[in-house]
XYZ file of C-alpha atoms in Angstrom:
339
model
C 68.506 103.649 123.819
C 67.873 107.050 122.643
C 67.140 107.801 118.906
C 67.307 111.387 117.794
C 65.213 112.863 114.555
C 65.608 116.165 112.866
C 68.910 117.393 114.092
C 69.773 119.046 111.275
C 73.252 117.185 111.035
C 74.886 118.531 107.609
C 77.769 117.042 105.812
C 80.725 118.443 104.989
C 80.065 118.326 101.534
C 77.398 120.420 101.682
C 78.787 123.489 103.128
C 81.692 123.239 100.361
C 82.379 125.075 97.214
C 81.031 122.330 94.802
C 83.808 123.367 92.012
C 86.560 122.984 94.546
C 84.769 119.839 95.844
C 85.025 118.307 92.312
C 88.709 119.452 92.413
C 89.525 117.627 95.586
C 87.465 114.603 94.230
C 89.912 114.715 91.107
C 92.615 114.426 93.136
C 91.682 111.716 94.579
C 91.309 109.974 91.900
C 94.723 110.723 90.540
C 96.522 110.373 94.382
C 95.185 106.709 94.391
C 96.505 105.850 91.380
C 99.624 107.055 91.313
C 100.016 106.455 95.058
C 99.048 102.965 94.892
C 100.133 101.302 91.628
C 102.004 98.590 94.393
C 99.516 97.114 96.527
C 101.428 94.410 97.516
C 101.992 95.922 101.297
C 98.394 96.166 101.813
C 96.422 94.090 104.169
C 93.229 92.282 104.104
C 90.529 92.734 106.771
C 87.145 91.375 107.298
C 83.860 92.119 108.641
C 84.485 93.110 112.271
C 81.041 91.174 113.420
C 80.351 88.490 111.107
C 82.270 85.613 108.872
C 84.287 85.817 106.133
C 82.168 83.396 104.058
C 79.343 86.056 103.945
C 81.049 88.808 101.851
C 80.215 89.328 98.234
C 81.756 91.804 95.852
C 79.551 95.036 95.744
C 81.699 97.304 93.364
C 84.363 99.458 92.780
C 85.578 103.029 93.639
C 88.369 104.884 92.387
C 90.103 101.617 91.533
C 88.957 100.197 95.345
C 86.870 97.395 95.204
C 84.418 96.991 98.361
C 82.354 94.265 99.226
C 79.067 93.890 100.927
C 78.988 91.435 104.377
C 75.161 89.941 103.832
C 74.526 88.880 107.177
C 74.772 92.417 108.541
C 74.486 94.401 105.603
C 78.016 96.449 106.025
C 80.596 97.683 103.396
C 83.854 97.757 103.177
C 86.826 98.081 101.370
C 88.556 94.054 102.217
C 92.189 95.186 100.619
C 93.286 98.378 102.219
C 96.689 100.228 102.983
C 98.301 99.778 106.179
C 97.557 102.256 109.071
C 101.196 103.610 108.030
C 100.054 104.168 104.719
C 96.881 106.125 106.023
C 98.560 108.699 108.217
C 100.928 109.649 104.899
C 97.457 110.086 102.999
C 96.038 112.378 105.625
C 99.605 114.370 106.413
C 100.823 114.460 102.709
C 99.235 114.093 100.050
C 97.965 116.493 97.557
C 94.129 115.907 98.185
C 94.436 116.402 101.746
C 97.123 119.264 101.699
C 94.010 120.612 99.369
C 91.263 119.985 101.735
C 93.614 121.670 104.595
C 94.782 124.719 102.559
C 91.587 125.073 100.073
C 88.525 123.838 101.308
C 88.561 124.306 105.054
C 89.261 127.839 104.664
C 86.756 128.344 102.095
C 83.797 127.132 104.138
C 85.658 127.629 107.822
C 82.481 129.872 108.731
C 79.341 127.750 107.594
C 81.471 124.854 109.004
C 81.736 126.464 112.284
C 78.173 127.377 112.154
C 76.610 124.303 110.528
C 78.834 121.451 111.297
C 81.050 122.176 114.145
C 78.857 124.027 116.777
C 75.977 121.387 116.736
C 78.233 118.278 116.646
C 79.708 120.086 120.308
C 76.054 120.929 121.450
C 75.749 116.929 121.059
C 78.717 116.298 123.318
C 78.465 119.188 125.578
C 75.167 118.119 126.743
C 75.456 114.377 126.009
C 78.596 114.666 128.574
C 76.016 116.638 131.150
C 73.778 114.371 131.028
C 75.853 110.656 130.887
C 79.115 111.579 132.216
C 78.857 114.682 134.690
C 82.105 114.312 136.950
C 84.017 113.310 133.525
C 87.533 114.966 133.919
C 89.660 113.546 131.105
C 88.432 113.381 127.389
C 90.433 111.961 124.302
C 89.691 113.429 120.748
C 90.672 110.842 118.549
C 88.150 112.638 114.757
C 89.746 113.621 112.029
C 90.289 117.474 111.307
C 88.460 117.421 115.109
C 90.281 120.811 116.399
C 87.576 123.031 116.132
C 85.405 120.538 118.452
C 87.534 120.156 120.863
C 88.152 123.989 121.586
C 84.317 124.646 121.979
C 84.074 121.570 124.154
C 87.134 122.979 126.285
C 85.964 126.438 126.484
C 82.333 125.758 127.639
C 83.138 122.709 130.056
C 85.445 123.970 132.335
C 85.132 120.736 134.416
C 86.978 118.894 132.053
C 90.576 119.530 132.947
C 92.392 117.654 130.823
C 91.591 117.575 126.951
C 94.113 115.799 124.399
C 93.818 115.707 120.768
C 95.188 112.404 119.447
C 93.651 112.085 115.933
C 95.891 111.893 112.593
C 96.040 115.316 111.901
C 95.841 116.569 115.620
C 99.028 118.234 115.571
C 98.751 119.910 111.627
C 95.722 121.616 113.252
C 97.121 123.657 115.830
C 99.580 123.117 118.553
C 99.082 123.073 122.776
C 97.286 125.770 124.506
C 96.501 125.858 128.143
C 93.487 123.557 127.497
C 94.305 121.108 124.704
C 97.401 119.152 124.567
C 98.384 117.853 121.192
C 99.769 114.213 120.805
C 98.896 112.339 117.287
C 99.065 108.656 118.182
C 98.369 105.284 116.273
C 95.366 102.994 116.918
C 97.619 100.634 119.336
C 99.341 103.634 121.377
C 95.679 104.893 122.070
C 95.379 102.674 125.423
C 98.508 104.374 126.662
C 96.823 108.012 126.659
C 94.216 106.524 129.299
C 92.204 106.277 131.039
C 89.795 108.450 129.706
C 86.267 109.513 130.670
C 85.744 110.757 127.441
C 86.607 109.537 124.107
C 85.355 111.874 120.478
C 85.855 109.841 117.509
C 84.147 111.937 115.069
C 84.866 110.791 111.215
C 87.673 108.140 112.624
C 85.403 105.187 111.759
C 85.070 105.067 108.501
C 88.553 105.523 107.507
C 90.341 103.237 109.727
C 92.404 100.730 108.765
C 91.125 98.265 110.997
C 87.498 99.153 112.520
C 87.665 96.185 115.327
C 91.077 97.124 116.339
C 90.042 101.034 116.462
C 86.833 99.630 118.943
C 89.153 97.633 121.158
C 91.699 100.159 121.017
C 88.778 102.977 122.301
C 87.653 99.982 124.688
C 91.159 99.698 126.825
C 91.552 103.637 126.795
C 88.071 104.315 128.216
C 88.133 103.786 132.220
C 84.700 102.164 133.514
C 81.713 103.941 132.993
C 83.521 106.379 130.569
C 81.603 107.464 126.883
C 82.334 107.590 123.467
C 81.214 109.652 121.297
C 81.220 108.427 117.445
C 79.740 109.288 114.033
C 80.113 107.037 110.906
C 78.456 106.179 107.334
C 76.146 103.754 107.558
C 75.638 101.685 104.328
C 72.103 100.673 105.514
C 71.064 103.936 104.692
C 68.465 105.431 101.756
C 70.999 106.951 99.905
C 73.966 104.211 99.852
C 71.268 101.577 99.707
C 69.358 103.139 96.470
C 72.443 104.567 94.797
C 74.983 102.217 95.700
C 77.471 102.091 93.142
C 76.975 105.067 91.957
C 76.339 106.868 95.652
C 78.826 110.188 95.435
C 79.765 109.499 99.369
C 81.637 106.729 98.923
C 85.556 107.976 98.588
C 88.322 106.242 99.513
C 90.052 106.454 101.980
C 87.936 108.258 103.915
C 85.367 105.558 103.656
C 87.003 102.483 103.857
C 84.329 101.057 106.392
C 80.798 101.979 105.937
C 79.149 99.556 108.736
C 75.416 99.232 108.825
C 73.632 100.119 111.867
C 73.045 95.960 112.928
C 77.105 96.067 112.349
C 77.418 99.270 115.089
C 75.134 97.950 117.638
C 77.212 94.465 117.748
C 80.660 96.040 117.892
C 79.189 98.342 121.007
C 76.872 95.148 122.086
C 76.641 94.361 125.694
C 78.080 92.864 128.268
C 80.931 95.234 127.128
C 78.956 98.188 126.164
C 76.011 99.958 126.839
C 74.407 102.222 123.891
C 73.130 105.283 125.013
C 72.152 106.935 121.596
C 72.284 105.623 118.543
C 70.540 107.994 115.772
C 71.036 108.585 111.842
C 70.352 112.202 111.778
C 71.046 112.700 108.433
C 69.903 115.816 105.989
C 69.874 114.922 102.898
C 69.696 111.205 101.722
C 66.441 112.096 99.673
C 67.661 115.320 98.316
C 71.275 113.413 97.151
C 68.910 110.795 95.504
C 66.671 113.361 94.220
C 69.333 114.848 92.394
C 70.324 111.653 91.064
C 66.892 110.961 89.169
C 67.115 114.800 88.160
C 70.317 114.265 86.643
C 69.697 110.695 84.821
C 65.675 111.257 84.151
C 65.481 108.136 81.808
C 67.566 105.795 84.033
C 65.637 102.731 85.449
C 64.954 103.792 88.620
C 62.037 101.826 90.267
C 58.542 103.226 89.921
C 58.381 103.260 94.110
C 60.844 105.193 94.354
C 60.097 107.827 91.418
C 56.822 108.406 93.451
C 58.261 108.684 97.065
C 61.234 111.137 96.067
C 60.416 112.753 92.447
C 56.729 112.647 92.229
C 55.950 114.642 95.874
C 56.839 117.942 96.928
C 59.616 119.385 99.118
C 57.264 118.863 102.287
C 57.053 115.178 101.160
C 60.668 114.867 100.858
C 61.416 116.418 104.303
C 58.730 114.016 105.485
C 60.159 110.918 104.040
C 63.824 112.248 105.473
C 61.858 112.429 108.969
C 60.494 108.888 108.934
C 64.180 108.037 107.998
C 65.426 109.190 110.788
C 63.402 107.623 113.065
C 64.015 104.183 111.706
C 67.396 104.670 111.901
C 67.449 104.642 107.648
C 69.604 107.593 106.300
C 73.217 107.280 105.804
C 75.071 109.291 108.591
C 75.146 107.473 111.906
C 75.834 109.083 115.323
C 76.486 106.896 118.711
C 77.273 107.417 122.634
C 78.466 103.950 124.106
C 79.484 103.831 127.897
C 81.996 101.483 128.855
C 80.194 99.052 131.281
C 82.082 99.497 134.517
């Protein structure tokens, strides 16, 4: 299993006007609780690779209380809306109509440059190198269309590219490449086989994380790969700021599974993991910024001296070592499907 450090992987948070960003956040805040004053439709869900008896309450965000599985260190929101209730978030409501409208186009070049064109080097040349004859390949991310048209430009052996993710078809409609077809977690199996699968950023906001695995599972043919990124609450940054980590916003992070969590839900006989990195930028910085901005809060004298109390060269050290034990907070995975 391949681990990757120093890949530069950025969020999209970073590349973002930070006013607008604290817009969007607002409305967030405000969509969820207007939104969601009846709960009564929503469904429960557990940890997708351990028992029920091992969650305990972790915290709250934006009125969302999440809970922390303590056998393999995941968290997750156990009360959620219905998959339904998701695709209206991500089609209508006012924080995503703002993210579409607003911040997209206000960062649409760094995001291209910084987000978008090394997320389809990964593919492009993890799909070289595991799945060379692939012909047909799913896209299943959200706000994935600008992947999926630099993966169909520059592998013209791939003749038959759909995108299938919530928002697919809000994105941009069919060319001669991509076909557009927005489908729910149980349709998925119907668009295969595939040799292919890209579920960037579908993860995390899920409504149910082991039906989204099985789902990819029966649409993948044998010996197909998936390619997947996710928050990983086993990370420096959730792990140190937890409650009060600025990541964490529902819905778009309803799961946040630890690394143990992925490697069981891709675990063999099923699965075989090809890659499985945490590539992530900026855990230190984000907690960094979080001494900077609370100087007399009781953070531990450890960490003080690892993150505040070294240079930047420390701090880009620490990030590296990170990396390479699979500690910051973004996760990225290839899986093939055993044939």
């Amino acid at each position: 299993m391949k681990t990757v450090v120093s890949v530069q992987e950025i969020s999209e948070f970073d590349i973002k006007p930070r006013e607008a960003v604290s817009e969007w956040r607002a409305l967030v805040r405000d969509e969820i609780a207007h939104r969601w004053i009846d709960r009564s439709g929503w469904i429960e869900v557990h940890c997708p690779t351990c028992e029920p008896k091992d969650e305990v309450p972790a915290f709250d965000h934006c009125g969302i209380p999440y809970v922390e599985c303590t056998a393999c260190g995941s968290l997750f929101a156990p009360l959620r809306p219905t998959e339904n209730e998701l695709w209206d978030w991500y089609r209508d409501s006012a924080p995503a109509r703002f993210w579409r409208k607003r911040l997209l186009p206000a960062s649409s070049t760094a995001r291209l440059e910084k987000v978008i064109r090394p997320r389809a080097d990964w593919v492009l040349d993890g799909v070289a190198e595991y799945a060379p004859s692939a012909r047909r390949l799913v896209d299943i991310s959200t706000y994935g269309r600008g992947l999926i048209d630099i993966v169909a430009e520059e592998n013209p052996d791939l003749n038959e590219l759909l995108a299938a993710g919530v928002t697919a078809d809000l994105e941009g409609g069919d060319t001669p490449r991509v076909k557009v077809r927005p489908v729910r977690t149980a349709e998925l199996p119907s668009l295969g086989p595939a040799d292919v699968i890209l579920a960037v950023d579908a993860l995390d906001r899920t409504s149910s994380l082991a039906a989204l695995v099985a789902a990819i599972k029966e649409l993948l043919a044998p010996g197909g790969v998936v390619f997947a990124t996710a928050p990983v609450a086993s990370g420096f940054e959730i792990q140190t700021l937890w409650d009060r980590s600025p990541t964490i916003i529902p819905p778009d992070k309803l799961n946040l599974p630890s690394v143990a969590c992925l490697q069981q839900l891709f675990a063999e006989p099923v699965w075989e993991i090809l890659e499985l990195s945490t590539p992530g930028m900026f855990d230190v910085e984000m907690v960094y910024r979080a001494i900077q901005a609370e100087p007399d809060g009781p953070w531990p004298r450890v960490l003080r001296s690892l993150v505040e109390r070294t240079d930047a060269t420390g701090r880009t050290q620490l990030v590296e070592l990170l990396q390479s034990r699979r500690l910051t907070s973004f996760a990225r995975l290839v899986a093939r499907k055993r044939s």
